[in-house]
CSV table of C-alpha atoms in Angstrom, one decimal:
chain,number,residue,atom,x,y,z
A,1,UNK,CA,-4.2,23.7,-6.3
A,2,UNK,CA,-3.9,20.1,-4.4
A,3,UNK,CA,-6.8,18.4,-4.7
A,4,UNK,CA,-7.8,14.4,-3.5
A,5,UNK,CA,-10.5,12.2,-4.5
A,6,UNK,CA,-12.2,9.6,-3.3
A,7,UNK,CA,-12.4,6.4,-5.9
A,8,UNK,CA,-15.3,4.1,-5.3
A,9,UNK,CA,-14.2,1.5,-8.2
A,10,UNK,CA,-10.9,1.3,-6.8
A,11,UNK,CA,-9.1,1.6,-3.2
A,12,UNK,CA,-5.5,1.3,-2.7
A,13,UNK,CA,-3.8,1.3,0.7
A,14,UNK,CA,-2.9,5.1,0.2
A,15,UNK,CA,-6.7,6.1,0.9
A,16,UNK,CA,-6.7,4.4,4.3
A,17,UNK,CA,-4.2,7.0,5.2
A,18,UNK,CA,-4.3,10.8,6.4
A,19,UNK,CA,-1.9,11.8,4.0
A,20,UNK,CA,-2.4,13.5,1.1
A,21,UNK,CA,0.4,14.9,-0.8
A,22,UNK,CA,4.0,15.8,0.7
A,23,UNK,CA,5.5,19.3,-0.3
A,24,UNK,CA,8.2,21.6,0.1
A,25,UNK,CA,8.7,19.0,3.2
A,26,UNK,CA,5.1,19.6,4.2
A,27,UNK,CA,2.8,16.7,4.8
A,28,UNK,CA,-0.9,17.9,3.7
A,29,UNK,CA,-3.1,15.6,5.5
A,30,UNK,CA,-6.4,14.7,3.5
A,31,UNK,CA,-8.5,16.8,5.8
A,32,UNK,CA,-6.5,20.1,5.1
A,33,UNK,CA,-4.5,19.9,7.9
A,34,UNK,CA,-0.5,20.6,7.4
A,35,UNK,CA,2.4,18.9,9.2
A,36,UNK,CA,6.0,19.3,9.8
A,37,UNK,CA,8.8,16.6,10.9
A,38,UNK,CA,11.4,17.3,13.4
A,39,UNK,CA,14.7,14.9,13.7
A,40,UNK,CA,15.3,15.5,17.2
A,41,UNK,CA,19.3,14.6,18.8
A,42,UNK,CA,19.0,12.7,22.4
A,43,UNK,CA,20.5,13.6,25.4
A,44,UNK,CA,22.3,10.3,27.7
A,45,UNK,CA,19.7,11.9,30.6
A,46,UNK,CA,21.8,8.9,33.5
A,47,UNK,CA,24.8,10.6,32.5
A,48,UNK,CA,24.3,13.6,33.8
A,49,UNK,CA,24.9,14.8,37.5
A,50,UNK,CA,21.4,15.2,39.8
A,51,UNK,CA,22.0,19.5,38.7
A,52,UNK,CA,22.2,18.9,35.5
A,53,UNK,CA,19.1,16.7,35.7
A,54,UNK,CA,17.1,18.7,37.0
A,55,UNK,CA,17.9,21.8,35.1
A,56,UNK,CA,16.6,20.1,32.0
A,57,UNK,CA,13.4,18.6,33.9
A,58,UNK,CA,12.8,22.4,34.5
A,59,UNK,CA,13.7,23.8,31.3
A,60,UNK,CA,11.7,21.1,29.6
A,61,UNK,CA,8.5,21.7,32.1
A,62,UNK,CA,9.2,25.3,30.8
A,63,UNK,CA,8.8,24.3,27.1
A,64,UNK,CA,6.2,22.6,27.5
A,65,UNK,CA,4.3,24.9,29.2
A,66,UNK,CA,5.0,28.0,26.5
A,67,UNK,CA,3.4,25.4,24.2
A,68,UNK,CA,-0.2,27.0,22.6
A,69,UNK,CA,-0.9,24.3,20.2
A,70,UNK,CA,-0.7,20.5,19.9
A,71,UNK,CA,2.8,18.4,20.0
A,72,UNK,CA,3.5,15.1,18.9
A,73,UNK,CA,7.0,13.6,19.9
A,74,UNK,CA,7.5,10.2,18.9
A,75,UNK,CA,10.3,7.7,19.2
A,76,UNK,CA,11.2,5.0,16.2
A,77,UNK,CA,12.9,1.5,16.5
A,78,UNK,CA,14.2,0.5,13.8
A,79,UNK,CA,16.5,-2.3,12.2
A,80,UNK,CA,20.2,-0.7,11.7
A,81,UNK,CA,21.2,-0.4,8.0
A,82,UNK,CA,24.7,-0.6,7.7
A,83,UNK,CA,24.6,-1.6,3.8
A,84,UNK,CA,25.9,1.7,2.3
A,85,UNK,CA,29.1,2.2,5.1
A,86,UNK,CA,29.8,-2.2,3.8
A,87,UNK,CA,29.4,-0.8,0.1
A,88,UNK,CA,32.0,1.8,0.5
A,89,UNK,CA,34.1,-0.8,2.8
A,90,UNK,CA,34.1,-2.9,-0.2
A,91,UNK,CA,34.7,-0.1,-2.8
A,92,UNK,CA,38.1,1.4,-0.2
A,93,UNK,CA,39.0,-2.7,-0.4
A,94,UNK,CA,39.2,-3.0,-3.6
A,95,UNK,CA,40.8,0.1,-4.3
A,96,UNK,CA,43.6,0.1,-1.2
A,97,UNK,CA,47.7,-0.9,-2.5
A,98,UNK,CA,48.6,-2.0,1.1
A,99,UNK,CA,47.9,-6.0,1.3
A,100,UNK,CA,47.7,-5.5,4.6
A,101,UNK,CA,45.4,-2.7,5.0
A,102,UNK,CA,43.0,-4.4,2.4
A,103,UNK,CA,43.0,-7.6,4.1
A,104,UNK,CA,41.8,-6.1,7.4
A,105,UNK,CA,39.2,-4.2,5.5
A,106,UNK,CA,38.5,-7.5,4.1
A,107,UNK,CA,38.0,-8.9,7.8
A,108,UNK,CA,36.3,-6.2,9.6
A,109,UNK,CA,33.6,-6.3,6.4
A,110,UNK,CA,32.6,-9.8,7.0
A,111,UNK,CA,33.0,-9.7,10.5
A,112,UNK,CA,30.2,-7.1,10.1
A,113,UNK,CA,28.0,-8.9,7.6
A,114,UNK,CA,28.3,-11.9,9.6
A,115,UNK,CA,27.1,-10.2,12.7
A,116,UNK,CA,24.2,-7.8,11.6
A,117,UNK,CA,23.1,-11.3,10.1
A,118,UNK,CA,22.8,-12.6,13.8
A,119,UNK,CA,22.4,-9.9,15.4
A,120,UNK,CA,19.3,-7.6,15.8
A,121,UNK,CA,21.0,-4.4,16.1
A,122,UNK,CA,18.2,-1.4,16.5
A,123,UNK,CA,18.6,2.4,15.9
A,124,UNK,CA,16.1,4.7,17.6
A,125,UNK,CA,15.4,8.0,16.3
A,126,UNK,CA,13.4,11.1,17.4
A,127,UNK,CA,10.4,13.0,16.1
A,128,UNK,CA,9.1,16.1,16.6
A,129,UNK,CA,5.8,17.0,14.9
A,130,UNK,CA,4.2,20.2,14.4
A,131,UNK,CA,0.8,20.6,13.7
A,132,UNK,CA,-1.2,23.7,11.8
A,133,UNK,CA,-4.7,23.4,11.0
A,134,UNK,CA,-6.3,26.3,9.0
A,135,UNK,CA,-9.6,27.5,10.9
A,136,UNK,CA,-11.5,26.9,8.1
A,137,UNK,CA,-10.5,23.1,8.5
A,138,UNK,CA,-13.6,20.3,9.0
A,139,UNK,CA,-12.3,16.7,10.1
A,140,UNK,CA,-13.9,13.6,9.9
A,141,UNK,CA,-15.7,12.8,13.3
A,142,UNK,CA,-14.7,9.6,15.5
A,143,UNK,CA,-17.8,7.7,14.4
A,144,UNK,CA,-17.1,8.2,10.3
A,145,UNK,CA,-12.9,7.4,10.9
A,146,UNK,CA,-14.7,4.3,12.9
A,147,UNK,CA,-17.2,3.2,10.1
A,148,UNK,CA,-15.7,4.4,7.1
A,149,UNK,CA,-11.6,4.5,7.8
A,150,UNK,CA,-11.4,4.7,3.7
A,151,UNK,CA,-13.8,7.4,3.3
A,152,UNK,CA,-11.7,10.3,2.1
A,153,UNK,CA,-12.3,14.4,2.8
A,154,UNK,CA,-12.3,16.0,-0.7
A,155,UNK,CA,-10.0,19.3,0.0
A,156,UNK,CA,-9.2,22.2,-2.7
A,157,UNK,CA,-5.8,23.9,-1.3
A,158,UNK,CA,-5.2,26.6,-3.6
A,159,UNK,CA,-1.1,27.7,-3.9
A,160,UNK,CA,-1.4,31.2,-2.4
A,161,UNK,CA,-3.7,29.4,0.7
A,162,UNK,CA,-0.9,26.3,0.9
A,163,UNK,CA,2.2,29.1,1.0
A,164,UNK,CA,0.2,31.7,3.5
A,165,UNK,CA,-0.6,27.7,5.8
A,166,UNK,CA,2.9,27.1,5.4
A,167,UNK,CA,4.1,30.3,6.6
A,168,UNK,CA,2.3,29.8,9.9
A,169,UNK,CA,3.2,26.8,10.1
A,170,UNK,CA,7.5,27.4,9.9
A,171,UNK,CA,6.6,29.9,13.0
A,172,UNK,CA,5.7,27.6,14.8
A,173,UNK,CA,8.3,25.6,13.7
A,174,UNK,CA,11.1,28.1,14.9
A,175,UNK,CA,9.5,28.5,18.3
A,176,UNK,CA,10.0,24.6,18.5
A,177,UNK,CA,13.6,24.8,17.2
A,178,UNK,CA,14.4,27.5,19.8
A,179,UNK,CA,12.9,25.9,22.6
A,180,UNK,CA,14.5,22.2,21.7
A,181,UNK,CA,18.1,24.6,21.9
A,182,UNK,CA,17.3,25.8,25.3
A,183,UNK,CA,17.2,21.8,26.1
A,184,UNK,CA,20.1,21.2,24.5
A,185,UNK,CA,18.7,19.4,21.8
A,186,UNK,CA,19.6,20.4,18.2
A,187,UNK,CA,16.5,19.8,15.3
A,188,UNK,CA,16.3,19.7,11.9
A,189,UNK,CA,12.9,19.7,9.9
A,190,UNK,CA,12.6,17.0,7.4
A,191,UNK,CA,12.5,17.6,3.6
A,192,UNK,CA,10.0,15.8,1.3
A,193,UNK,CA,12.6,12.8,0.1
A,194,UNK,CA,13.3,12.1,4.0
A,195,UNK,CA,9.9,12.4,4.5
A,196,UNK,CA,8.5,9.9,2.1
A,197,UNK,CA,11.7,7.7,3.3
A,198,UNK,CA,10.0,7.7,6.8
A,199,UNK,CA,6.7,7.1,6.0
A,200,UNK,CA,7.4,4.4,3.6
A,201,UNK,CA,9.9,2.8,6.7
A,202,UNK,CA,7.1,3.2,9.1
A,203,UNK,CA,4.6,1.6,6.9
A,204,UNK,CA,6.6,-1.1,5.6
A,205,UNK,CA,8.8,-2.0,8.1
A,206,UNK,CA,10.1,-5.4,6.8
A,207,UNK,CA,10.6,-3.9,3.5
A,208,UNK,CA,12.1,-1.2,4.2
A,209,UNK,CA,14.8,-3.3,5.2
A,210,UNK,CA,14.9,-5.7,2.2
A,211,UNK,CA,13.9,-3.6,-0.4
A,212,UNK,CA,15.0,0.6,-0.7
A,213,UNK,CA,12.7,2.9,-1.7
A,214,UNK,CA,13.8,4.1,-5.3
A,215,UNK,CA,14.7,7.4,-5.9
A,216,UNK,CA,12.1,10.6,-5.6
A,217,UNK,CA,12.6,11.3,-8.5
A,218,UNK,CA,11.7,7.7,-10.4
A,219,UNK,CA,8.4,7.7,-8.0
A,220,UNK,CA,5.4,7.3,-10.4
A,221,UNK,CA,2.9,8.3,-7.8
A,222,UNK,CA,1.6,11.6,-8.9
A,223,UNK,CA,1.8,13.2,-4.7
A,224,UNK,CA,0.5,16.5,-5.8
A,225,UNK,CA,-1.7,17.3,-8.1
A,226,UNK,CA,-2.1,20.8,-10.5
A,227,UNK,CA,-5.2,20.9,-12.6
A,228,UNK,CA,-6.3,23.5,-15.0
A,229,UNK,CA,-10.0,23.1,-14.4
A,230,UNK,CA,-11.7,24.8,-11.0
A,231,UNK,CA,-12.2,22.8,-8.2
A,232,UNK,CA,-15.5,20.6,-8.3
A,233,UNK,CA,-18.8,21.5,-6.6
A,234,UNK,CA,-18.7,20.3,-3.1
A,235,UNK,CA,-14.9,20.8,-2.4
A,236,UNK,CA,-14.6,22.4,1.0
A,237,UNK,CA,-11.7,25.1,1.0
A,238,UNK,CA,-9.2,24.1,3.3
């Protein structure tokens, strides 16, 4: 059973969000409401011949318009990280008999360093995100997000509920997959550590570039949450 609280003693930053637990790479907003993440390939649109162009304007118009439900596509900037291709650089250095081989390595490494140091190289990336709220879902109006942003929506999600939510929710899914394909686009849906890796980026931009985000598995946050004992009076079933 997933399960959120509000704290009045206490606020952190994670109860000014809409997020509350990450599964089975699902994101389970507080009000009930479940999400999946797309990571969408581009298509070099100038590149193409006026045909081609407008085949995809129309076959895009036709996705769009076979939509039935609520699409979010969004587009990320962010600040190229080349320190795991240096690392290996380094390691195949270190490692390589030919003097000469490892001395170009040696080059072309801090050639690199010393121009992502100058240089403010960005990589954009693609979302897709699908949306599936339950009927039985109640969100927060305009007016409370306005006057209380840190209010949170106590939800009770039992198992059987979040599996039969998810289900709906990979349909729809598929249908987005399929018509991305007739585009020309490939997509993948996101699992739970790459989600937590873009959230975390998102959130903390600056240090997601200084500092990684540790492992998933050495995460002390507790995302979901299983308790023995029934859900308390006043939870609304979402």
């Amino acid at each position: 059973m997933f399960r959120t609280r509000a704290k009045r003693t206490q606020k952190s930053t994670q109860a000014y969000l809409d997020i509350a637990a990450i599964k089975d790479g699902v994101v389970v907003l507080q009000n009930g409401g479940l999400r999946a993440v797309l990571a969408v390939t581009s298509v070099n649109f100038a590149l193409k011949s006026p045909e081609e162009q407008e085949d995809i304007v129309l076959r895009y118009q036709g996705f769009l318009n076979s939509l039935h439900y609520p699409l979010q596509i969004m587009m990320q900037s962010r600040k190229l990280d080349l320190a795991d291709y240096l690392t290996r650089l380094r390691q195949r250095g270190e490692t390589e008999g030919n003097e000469q081989i490892k001395n170009q390595i040696a080059a072309y490494t801090d050639f690199m360093e010393k121009l992502l140091a100058v240089a403010n190289i960005m990589d954009k990336r693609f979302y897709v995100v699908v949306s599936y709220d339950p009927e039985s879902l109640k969100s927060k109006s305009f007016l409370d997000k306005l006057l209380h942003p840190s209010k949170q929506i106590t939800i009770s999600m039992t198992e059987q509920e979040f599996q039969r939510y998810t289900t709906q929710l990979n349909e729809r899914v598929n249908l987005i997959g399929s018509g991305l394909a007739s585009i020309g686009l490939k997509a993948a849906m996101l699992t739970t550590k790459q989600l937590i890796e873009l959230y975390y980026s998102t959130y903390n931009p600056e240090e997601a570039v200084k500092e990684r985000l540790v492992d998933i598995n050495q995460l002390s946050q507790q995302y979901i949450v299983q308790p023995k004992a029934p859900a308390a009076e006043g939870a609304t079933n979402g």
